[in-house]
PDB file of C-alpha atoms in Angstrom:
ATOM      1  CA  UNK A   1      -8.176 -92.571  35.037  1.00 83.00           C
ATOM      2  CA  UNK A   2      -8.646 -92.550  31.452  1.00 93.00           C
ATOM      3  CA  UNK A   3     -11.889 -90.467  30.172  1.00 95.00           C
ATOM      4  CA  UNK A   4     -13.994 -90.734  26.523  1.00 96.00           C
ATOM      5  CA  UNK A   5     -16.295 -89.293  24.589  1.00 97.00           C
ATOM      6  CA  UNK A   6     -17.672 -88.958  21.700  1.00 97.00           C
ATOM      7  CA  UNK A   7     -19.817 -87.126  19.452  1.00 97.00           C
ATOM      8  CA  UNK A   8     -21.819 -87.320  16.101  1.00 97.00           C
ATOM      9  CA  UNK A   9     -22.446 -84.697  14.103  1.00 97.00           C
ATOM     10  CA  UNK A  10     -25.197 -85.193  11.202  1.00 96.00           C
ATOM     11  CA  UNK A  11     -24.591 -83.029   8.056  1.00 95.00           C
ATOM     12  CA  UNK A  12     -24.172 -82.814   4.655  1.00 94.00           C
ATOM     13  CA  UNK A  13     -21.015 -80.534   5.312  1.00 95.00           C
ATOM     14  CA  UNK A  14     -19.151 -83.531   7.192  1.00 96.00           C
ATOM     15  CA  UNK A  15     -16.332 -84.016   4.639  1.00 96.00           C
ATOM     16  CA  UNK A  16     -16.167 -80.183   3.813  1.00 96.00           C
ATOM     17  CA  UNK A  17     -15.447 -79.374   7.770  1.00 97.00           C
ATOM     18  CA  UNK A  18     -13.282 -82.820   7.764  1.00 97.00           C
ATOM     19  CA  UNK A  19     -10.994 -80.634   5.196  1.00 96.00           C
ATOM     20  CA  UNK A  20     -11.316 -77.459   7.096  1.00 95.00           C
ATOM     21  CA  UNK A  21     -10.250 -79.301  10.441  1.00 95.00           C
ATOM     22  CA  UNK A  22      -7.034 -81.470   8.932  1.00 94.00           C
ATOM     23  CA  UNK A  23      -4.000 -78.638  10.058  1.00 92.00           C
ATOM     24  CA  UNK A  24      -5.696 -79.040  13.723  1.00 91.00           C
ATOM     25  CA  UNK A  25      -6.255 -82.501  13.248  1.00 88.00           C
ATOM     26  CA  UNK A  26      -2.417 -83.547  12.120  1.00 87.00           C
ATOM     27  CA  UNK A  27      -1.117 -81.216  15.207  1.00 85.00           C
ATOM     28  CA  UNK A  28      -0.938 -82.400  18.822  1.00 75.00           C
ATOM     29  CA  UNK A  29      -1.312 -79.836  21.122  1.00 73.00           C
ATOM     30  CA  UNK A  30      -1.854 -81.457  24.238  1.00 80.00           C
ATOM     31  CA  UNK A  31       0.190 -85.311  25.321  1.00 86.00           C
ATOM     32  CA  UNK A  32      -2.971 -85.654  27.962  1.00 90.00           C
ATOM     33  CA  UNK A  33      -5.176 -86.165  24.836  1.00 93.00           C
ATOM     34  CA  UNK A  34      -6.194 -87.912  21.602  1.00 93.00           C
ATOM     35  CA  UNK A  35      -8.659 -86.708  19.216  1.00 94.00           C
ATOM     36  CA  UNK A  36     -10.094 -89.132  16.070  1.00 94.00           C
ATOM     37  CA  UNK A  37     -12.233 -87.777  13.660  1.00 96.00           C
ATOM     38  CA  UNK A  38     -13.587 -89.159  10.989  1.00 96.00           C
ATOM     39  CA  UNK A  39     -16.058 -87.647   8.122  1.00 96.00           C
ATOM     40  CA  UNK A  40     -18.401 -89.819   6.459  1.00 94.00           C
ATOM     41  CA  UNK A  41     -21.091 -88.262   4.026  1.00 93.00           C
ATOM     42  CA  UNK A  42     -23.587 -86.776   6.125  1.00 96.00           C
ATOM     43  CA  UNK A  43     -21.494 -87.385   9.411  1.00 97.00           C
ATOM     44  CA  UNK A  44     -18.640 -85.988  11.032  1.00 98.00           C
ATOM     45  CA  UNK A  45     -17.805 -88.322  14.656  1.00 98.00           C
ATOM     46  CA  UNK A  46     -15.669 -86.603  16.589  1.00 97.00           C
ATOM     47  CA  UNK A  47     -13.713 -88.730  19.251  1.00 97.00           C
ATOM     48  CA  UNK A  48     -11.731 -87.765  22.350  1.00 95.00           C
ATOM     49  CA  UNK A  49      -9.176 -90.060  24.459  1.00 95.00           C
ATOM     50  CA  UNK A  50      -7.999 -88.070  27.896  1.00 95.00           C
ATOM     51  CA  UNK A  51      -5.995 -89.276  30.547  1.00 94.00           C
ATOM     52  CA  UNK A  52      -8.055 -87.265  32.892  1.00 94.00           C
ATOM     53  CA  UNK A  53     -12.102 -85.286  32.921  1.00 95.00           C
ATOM     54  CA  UNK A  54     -10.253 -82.433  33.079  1.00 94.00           C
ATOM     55  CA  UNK A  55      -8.452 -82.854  29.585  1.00 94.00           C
ATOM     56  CA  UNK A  56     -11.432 -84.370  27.830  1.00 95.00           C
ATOM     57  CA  UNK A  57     -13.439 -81.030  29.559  1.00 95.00           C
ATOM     58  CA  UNK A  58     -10.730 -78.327  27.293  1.00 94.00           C
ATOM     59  CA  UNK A  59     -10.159 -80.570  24.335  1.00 94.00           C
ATOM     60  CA  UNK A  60     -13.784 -81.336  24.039  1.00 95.00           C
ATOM     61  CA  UNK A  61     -14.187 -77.650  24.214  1.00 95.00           C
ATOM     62  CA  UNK A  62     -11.533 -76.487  21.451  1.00 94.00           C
ATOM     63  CA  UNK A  63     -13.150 -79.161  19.155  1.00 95.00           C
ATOM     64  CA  UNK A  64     -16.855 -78.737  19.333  1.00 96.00           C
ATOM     65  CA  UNK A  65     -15.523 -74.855  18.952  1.00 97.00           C
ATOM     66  CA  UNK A  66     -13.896 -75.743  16.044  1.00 96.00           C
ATOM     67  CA  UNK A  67     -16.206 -77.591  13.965  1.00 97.00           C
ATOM     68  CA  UNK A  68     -18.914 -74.571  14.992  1.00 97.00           C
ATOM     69  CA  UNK A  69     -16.949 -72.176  13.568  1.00 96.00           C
ATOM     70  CA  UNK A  70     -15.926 -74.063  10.562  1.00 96.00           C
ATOM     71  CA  UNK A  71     -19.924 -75.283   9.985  1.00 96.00           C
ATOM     72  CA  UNK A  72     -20.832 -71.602  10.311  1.00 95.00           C
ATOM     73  CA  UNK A  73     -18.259 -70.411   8.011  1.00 95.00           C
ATOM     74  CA  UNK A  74     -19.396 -72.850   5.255  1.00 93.00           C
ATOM     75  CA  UNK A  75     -22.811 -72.019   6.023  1.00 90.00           C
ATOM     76  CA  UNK A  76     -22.140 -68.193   5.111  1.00 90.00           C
ATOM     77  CA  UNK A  77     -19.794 -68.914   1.612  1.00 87.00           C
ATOM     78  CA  UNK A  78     -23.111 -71.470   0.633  1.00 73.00           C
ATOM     79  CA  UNK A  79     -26.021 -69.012   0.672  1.00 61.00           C
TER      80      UNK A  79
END
């Protein structure tokens, strides 16, 4: 059973985390998943493609972990 989902982020950051996120991004870590992001100018849209809800559970994990921690690193180096 194949599992989806996605997620939109709204912010002015989007293409700055985009950059932040393309080592991850160009890597596969898993063959059970798929991720596809995509960074527009005040959104980041985060898709994930699982073969099963237990994948798309831990990869959905790792990447809204990522883009936190790379949103709350730019938010520190901008104020």
């Amino acid at each position: 059973m194949e599992a989806t989902a996605e997620s939109v982020f709204e912010t002015d950051k989007a293409p700055l985390i985009y950059r932040a996120l393309l080592p991850e991004i160009e890597t596969t870590v898993t063959e059970r998943s798929e991720i596809r992001v995509q960074a527009f100018k005040d959104r980041l849209i985060l898709k994930v493609i699982a073969a099963d809800l237990v994948s798309l559970r831990s990869t959905m994990n790792t990447w809204l972990r990522l883009i936190q921690v790379a949103y709350e690193v730019l938010e520190q180096t901008s104020t």
